[in-house]
Short mmCIF file of C-alpha atoms in Angstrom, two decimals:
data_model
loop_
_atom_site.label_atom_id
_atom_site.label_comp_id
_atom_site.label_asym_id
_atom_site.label_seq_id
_atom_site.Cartn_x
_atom_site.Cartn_y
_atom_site.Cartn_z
CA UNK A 214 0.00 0.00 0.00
CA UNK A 215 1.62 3.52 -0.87
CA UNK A 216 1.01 6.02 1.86
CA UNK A 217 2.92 8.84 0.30
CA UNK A 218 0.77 10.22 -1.88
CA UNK A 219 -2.13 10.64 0.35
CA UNK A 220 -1.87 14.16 1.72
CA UNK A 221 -1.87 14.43 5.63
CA UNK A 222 -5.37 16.39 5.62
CA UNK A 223 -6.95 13.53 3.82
CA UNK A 224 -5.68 11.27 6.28
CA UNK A 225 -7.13 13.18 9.21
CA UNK A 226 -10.48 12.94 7.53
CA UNK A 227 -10.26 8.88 6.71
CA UNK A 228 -11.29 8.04 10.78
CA UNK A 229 -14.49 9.42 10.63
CA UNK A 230 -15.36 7.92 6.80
CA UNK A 231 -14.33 4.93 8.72
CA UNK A 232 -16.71 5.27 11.43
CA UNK A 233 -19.51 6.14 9.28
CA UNK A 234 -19.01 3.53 6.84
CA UNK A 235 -19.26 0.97 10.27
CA UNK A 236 -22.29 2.72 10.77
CA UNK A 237 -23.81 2.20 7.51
CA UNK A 238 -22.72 -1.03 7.72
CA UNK A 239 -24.34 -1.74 11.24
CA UNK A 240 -27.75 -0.93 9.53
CA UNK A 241 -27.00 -3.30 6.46
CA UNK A 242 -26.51 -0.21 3.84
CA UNK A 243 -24.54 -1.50 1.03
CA UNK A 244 -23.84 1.00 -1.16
CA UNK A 245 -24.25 5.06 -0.88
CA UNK A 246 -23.60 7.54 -3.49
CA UNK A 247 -21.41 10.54 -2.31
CA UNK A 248 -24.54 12.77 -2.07
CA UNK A 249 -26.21 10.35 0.26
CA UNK A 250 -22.50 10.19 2.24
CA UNK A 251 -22.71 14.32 2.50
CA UNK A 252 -25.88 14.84 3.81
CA UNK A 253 -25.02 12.33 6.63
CA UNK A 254 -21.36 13.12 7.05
CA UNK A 255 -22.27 16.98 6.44
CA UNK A 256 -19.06 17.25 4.19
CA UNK A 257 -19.49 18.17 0.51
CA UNK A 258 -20.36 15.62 -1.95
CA UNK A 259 -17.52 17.08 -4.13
CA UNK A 260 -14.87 16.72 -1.10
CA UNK A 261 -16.40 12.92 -0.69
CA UNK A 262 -15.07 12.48 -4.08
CA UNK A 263 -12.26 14.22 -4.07
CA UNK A 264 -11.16 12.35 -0.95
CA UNK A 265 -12.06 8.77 -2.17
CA UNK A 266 -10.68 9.18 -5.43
CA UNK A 267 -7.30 9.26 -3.70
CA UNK A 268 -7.27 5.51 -3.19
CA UNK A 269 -8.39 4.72 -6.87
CA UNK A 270 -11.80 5.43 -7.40
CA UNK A 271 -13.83 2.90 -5.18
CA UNK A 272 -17.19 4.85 -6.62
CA UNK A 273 -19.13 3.91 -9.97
CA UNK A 274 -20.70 6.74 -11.67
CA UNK A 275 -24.75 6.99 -10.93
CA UNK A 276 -24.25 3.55 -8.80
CA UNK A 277 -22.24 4.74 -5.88
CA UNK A 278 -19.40 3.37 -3.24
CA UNK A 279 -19.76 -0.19 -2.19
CA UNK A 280 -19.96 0.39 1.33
CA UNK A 281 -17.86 -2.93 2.42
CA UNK A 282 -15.35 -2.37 -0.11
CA UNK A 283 -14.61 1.35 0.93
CA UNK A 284 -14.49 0.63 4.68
CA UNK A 285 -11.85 -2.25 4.32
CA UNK A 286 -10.01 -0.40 1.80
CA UNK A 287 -9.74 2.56 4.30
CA UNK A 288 -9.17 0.14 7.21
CA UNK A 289 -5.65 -1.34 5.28
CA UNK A 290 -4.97 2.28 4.71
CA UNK A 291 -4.85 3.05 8.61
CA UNK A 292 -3.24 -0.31 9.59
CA UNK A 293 -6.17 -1.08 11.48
CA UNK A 294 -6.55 -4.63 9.65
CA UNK A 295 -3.21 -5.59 11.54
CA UNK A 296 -3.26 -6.46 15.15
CA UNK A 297 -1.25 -3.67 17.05
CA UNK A 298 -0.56 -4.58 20.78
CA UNK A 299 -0.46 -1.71 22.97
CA UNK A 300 0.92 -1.01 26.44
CA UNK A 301 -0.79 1.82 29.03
CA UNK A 302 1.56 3.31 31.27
CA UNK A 303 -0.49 5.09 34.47
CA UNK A 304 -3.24 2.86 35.30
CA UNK A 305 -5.61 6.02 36.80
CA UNK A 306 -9.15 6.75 35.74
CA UNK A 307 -7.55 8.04 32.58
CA UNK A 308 -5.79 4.65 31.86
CA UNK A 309 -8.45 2.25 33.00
CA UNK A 310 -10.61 4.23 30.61
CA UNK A 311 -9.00 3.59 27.89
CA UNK A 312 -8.27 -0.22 28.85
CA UNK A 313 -12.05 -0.35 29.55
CA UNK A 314 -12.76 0.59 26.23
CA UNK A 315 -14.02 -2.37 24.26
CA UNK A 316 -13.54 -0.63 21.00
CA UNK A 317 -10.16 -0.08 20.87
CA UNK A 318 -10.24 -3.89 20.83
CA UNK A 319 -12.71 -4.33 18.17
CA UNK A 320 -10.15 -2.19 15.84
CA UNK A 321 -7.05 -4.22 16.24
CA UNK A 322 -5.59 -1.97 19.37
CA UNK A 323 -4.90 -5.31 22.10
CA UNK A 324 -4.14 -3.46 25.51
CA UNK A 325 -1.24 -6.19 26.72
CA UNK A 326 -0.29 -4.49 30.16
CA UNK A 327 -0.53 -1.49 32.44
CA UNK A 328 1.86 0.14 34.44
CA UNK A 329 1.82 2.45 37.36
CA UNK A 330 4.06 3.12 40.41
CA UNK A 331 1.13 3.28 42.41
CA UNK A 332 1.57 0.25 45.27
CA UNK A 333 -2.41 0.16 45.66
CA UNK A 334 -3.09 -0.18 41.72
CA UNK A 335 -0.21 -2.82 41.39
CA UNK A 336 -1.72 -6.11 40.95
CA UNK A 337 -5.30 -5.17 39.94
CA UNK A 338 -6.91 -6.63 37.17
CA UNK A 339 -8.54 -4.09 34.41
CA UNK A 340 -10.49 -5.88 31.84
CA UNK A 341 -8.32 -9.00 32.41
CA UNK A 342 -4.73 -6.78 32.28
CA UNK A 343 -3.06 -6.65 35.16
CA UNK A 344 -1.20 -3.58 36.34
CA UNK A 345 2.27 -4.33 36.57
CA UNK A 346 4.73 -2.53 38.43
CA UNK A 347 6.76 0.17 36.33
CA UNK A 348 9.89 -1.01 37.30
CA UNK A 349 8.95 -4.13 35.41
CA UNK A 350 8.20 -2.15 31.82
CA UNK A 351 11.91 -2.95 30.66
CA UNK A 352 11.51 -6.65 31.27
CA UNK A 353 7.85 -6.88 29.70
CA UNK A 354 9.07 -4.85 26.42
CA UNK A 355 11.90 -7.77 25.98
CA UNK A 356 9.35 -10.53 26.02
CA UNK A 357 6.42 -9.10 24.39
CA UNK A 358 5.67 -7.49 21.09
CA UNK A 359 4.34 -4.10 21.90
CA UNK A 360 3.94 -1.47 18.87
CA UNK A 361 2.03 1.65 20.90
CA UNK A 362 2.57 2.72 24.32
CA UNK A 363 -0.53 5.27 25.97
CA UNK A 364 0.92 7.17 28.32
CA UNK A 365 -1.42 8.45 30.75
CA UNK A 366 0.74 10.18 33.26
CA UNK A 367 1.51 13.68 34.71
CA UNK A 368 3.61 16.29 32.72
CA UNK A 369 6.21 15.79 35.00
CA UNK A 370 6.89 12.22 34.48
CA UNK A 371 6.15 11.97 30.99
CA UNK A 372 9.70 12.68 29.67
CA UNK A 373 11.61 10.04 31.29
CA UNK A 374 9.39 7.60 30.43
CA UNK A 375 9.16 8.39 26.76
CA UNK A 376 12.94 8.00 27.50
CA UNK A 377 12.66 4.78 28.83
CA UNK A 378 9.94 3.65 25.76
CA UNK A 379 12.02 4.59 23.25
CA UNK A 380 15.02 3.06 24.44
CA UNK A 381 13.22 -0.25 25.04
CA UNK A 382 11.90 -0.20 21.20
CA UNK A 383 8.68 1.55 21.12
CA UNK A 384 8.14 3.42 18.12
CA UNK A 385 4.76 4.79 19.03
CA UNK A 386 3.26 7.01 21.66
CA UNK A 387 0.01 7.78 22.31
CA UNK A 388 0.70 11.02 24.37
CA UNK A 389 -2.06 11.83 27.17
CA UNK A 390 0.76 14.29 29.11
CA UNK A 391 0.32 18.03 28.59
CA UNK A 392 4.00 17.97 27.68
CA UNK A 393 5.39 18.05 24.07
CA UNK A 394 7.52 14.78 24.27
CA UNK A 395 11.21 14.77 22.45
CA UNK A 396 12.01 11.67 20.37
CA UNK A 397 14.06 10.15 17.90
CA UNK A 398 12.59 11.02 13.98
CA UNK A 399 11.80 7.26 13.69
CA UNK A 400 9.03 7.11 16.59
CA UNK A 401 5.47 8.90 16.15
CA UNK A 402 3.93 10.70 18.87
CA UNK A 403 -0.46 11.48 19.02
CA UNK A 404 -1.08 14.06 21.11
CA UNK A 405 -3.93 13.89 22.90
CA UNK A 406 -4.11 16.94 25.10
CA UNK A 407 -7.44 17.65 26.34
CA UNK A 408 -6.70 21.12 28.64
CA UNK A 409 -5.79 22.61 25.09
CA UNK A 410 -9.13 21.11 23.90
CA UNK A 411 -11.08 22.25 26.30
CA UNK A 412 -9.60 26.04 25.59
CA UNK A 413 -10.48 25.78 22.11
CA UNK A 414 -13.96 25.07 23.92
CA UNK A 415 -13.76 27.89 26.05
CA UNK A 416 -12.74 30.58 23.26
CA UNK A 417 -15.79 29.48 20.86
CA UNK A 418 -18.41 29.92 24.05
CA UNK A 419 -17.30 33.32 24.67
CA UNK A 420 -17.13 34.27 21.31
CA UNK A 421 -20.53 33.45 20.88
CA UNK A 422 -21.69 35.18 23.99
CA UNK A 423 -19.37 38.37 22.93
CA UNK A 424 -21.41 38.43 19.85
CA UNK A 425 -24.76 38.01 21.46
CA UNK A 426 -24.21 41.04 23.13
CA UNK A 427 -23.15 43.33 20.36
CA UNK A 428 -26.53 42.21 18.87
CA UNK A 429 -28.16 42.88 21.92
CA UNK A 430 -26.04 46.15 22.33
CA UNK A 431 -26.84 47.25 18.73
CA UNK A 432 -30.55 46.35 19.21
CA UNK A 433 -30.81 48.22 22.52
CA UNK A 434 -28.87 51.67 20.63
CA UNK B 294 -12.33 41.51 22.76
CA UNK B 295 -12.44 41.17 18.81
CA UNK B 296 -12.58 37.40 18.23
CA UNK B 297 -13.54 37.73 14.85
CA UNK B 298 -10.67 38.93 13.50
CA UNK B 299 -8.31 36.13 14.37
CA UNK B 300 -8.39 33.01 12.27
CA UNK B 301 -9.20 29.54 13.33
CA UNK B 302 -5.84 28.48 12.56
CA UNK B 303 -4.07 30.77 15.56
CA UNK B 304 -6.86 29.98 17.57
CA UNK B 305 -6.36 26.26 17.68
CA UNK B 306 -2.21 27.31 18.28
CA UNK B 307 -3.26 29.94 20.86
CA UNK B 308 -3.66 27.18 23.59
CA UNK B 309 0.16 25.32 22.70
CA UNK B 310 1.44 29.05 23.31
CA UNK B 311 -0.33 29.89 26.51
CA UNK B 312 1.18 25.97 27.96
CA UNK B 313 4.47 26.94 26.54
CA UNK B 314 4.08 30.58 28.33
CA UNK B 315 2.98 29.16 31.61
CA UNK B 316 5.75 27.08 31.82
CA UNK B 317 7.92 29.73 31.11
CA UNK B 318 6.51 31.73 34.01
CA UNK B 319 6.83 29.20 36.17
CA UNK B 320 10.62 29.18 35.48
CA UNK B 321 10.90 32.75 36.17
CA UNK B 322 11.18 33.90 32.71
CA UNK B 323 9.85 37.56 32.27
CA UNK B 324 10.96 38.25 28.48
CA UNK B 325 11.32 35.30 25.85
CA UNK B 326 12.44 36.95 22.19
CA UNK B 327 10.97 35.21 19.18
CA UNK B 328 13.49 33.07 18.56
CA UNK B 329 14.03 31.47 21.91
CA UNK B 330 10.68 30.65 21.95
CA UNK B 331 10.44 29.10 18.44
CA UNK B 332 13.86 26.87 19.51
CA UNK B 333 11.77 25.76 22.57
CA UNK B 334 7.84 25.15 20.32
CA UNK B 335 9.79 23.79 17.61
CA UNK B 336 7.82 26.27 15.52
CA UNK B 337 9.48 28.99 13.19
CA UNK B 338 10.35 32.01 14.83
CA UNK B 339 8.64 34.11 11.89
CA UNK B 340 5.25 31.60 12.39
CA UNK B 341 5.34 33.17 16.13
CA UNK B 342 5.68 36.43 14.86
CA UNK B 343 3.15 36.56 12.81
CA UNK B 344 0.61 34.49 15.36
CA UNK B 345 1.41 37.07 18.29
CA UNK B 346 1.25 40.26 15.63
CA UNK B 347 -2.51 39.30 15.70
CA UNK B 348 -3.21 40.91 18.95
CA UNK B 349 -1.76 43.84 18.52
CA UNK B 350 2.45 43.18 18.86
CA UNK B 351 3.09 42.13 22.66
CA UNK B 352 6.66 42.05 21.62
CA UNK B 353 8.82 45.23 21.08
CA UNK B 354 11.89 44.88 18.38
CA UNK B 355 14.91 43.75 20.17
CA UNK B 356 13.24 43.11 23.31
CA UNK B 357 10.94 40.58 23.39
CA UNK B 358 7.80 39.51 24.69
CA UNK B 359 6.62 40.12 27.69
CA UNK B 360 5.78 36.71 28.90
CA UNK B 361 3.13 37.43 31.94
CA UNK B 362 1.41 40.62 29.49
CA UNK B 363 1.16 37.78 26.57
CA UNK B 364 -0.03 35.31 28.77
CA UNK B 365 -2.52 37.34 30.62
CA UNK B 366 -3.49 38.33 27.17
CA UNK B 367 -3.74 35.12 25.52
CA UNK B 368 -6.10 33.99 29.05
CA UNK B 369 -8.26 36.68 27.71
CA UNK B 370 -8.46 35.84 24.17
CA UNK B 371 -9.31 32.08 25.18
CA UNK B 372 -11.99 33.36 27.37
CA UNK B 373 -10.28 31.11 30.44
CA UNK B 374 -10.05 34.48 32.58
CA UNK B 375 -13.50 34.08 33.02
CA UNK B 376 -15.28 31.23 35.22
CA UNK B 377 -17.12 28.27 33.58
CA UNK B 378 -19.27 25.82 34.98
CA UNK B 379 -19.18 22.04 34.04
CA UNK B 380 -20.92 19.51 34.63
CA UNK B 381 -19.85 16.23 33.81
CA UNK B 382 -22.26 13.54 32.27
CA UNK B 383 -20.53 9.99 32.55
CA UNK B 384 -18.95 9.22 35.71
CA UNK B 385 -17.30 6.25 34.30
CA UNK B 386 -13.60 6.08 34.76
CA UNK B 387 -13.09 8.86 31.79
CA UNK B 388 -15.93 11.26 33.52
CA UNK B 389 -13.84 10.59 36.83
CA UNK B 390 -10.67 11.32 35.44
CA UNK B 391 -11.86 14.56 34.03
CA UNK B 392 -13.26 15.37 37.28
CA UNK B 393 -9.73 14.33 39.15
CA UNK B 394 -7.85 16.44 36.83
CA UNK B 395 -7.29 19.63 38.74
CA UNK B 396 -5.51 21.47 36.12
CA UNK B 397 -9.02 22.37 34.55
CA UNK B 398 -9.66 24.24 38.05
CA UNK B 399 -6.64 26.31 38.05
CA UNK B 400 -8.42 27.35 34.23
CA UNK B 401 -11.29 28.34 35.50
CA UNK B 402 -12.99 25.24 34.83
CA UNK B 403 -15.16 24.40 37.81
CA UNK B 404 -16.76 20.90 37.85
CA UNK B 405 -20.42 21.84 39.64
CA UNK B 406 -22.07 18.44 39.21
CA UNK B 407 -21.44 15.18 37.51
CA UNK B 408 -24.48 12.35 36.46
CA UNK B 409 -24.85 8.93 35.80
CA UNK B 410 -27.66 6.49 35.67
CA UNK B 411 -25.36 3.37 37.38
CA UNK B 412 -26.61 3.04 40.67
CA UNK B 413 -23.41 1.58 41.86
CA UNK B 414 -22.08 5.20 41.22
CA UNK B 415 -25.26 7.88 41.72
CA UNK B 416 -24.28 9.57 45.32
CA UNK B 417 -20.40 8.50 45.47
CA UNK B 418 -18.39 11.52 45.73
CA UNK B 419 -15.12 12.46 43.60
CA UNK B 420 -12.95 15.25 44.13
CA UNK B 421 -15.92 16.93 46.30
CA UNK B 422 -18.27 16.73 43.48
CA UNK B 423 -21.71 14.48 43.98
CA UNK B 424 -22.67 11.92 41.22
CA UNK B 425 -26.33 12.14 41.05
CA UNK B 426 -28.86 10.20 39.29
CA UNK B 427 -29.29 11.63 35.19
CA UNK B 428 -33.18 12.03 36.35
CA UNK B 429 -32.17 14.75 38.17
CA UNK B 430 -29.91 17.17 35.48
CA UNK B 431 -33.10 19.41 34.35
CA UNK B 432 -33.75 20.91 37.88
CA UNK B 433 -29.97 20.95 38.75
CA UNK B 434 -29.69 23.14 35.65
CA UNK B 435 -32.60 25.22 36.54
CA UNK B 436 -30.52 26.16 40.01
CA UNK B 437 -27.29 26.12 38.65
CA UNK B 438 -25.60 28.37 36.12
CA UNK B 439 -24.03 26.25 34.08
CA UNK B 440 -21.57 26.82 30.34
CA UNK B 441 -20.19 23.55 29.50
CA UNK B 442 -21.37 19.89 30.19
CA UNK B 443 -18.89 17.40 29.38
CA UNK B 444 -20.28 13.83 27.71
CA UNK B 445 -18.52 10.67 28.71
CA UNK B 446 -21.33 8.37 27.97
CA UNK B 447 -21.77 5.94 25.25
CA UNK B 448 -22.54 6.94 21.91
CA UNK B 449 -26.09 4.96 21.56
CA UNK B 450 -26.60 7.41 24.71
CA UNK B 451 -25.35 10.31 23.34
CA UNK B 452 -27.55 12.00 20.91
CA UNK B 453 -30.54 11.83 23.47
CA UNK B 454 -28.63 13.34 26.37
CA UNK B 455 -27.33 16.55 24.07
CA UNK B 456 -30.76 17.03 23.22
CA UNK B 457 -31.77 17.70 27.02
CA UNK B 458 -28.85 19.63 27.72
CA UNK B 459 -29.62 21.75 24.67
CA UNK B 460 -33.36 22.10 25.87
CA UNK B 461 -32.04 23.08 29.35
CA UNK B 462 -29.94 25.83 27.99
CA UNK B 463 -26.49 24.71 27.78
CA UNK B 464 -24.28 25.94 24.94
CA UNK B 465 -20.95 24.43 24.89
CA UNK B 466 -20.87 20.37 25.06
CA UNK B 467 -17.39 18.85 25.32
CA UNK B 468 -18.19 15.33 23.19
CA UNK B 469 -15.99 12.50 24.25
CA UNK B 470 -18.64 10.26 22.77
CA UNK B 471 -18.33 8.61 19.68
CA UNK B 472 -20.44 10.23 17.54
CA UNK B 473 -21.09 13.66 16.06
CA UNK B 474 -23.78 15.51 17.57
CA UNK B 475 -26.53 17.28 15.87
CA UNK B 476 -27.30 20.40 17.62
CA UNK B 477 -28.50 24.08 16.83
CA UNK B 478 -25.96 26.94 15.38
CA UNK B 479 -26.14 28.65 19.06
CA UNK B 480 -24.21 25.39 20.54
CA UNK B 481 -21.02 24.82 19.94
CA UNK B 482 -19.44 21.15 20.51
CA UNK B 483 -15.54 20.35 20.89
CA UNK B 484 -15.23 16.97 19.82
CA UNK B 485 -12.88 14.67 21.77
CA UNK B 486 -12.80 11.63 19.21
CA UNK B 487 -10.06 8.83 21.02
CA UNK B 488 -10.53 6.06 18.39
CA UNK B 489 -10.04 8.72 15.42
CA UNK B 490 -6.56 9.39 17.34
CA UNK B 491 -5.47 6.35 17.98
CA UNK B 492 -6.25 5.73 13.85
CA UNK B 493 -4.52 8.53 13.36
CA UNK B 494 -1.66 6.87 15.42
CA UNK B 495 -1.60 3.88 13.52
CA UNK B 496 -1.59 5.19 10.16
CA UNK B 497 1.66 6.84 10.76
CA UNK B 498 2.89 3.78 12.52
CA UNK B 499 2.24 1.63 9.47
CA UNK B 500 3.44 4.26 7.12
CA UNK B 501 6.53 4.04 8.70
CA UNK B 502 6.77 0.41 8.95
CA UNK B 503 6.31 0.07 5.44
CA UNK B 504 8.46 2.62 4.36
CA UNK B 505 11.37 1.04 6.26
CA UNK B 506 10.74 -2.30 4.44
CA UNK B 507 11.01 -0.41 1.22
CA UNK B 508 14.57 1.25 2.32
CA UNK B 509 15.53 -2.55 3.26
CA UNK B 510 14.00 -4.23 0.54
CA UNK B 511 15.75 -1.41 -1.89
CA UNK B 512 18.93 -2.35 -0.06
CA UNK B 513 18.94 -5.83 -0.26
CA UNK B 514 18.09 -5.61 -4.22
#
């Protein structure tokens, strides 16, 4: 499969095709023209194309995408066909969410083991993973085949154990710390940082409730 | 304020710059030029220059910026001088975590109430907030004055719940769920999508699996 062609805007957009195309699928739709796709997706028809034609045309003119096709073709295209096992590393609420998460599972994302320095979570059982102690990560990476490491940590930790990941082999990081992590070029890091998120929140609110009062304010003069 | 002005693109950068400033102030930096900042965000000095120069040029030629001025100024852009109420909807482990994370406080974020229709949860207590029973989130709005209610809940549950939190007044939903929400123009919704991320993740993992097979199989030929 040839990523490099596919431009990395595209690729940001090919989850949620993905998770409508499960959708349509869940409710036994097997084919949907682009028009159909962009009044659910509420995305262009003409970007629906645009986008899809990048892996080879998996439309028919006047007959539409084959719904099955399009959401396996996409699923090789974000690896999710292969089996990735993944580590967590902090085993709090926000790491026993994710290992709670049965979807993750569904998509090819097995959670292997948790970690944590925490002497009460050590030895609990999340979803059938037990939380290991961290001092055992080195040891675990050595005998098991782990691809992507969550790290689900405070800022202040997170750097010496993306040290410690990266030395043992990991090449991905699934980055809950509101830290920018420093790695090698070979090893991908996802940000997930959800203070920034909820700022981005916080700026549209009170941009809407700025401009309800200039309308209220112009109204009133 | 004049939000308008500013384009979505510095917005959605405006929160990396106000971590990056914090930090910064926490260190006991009072001036950071352009440059030292850009070695430190691993963004070009001239991109910061031409973010900041959207509010009006905090920094003076030769000088610098002012690092508590910006960040006092940035606060006020992203509307996170002001107080918001959440409430939390979900008070599975990602609900709990949200509520646990006391970062959002120092923000301005103030968790007022958090719901759930488990009984094993309704009236446990976390971080001094009380989990009531999701019967009860119309009259707790009518007595509380609240922004932003954050949805940890499945997304079968999802659409249903946004629809009573619109009808009780709330504008800003912070989605964690699955699914995109339909709501009116007046509400705005930050979408917190995990499994798009961690396809995100694996896409780039693949990519550059692949692409180091190619380098070995073009070596080995």
């Amino acid at each position: 499969m040839e990523h490099k062609t596919i431009s990395k805007a595209v690729i940001s957009r090919l989850p949620r095709y993905y998770r409508y195309l499960g959708e349509l699928l869940e409710d036994g739709v097997e084919r949907i023209s682009s028009n159909d796709l962009s009044l659910r997706m509420k995305v262009t028809a003409s970007q629906i194309r645009q986008d899809l034609n990048n892996f080879g045309g998996f439309g028919q003119q006047g007959y539409g995408y084959n719904v099955k096709y399009l959401y396996t073709e996409i699923a090789k295209i974000l690896g999710i066909d292969r089996q990735h096992n993944v580590i967590i590393i902090g085993a709090g609420n926000l790491g026993q969410a994710i290992a709670n998460y049965a979807n993750f599972e569904k998509r090819g994302f097995i959670i292997r083991g948790m970690f944590d320095v925490n002497p009460q979570l050590i030895g609990q059982v999340v979803r059938g993973v037990k939380i290991m102690n961290l001092n055992e990560l080195e040891g675990f990476l050595k005998e098991h085949d782990v691809q992507i490491a969550a790290l689900t940590i405070p800022k202040t930790e997170a750097p010496a154990v993306a040290d410690r990941l990266v030395k043992a082999g990991i090449k991905a990081i699934w980055n809950f710390a509101h830290t920018d992590l420093v790695v090698p070029e070979d090893v991908v890091v996802e940000n997930v940082h959800l203070s920034e998120s909820l700022m981005r929140l916080s700026y549209r609110v009170c941009s809407m409730q700025d401009e309800e009062e200039k309308e209220k304010a112009k109204k009133e003069s």
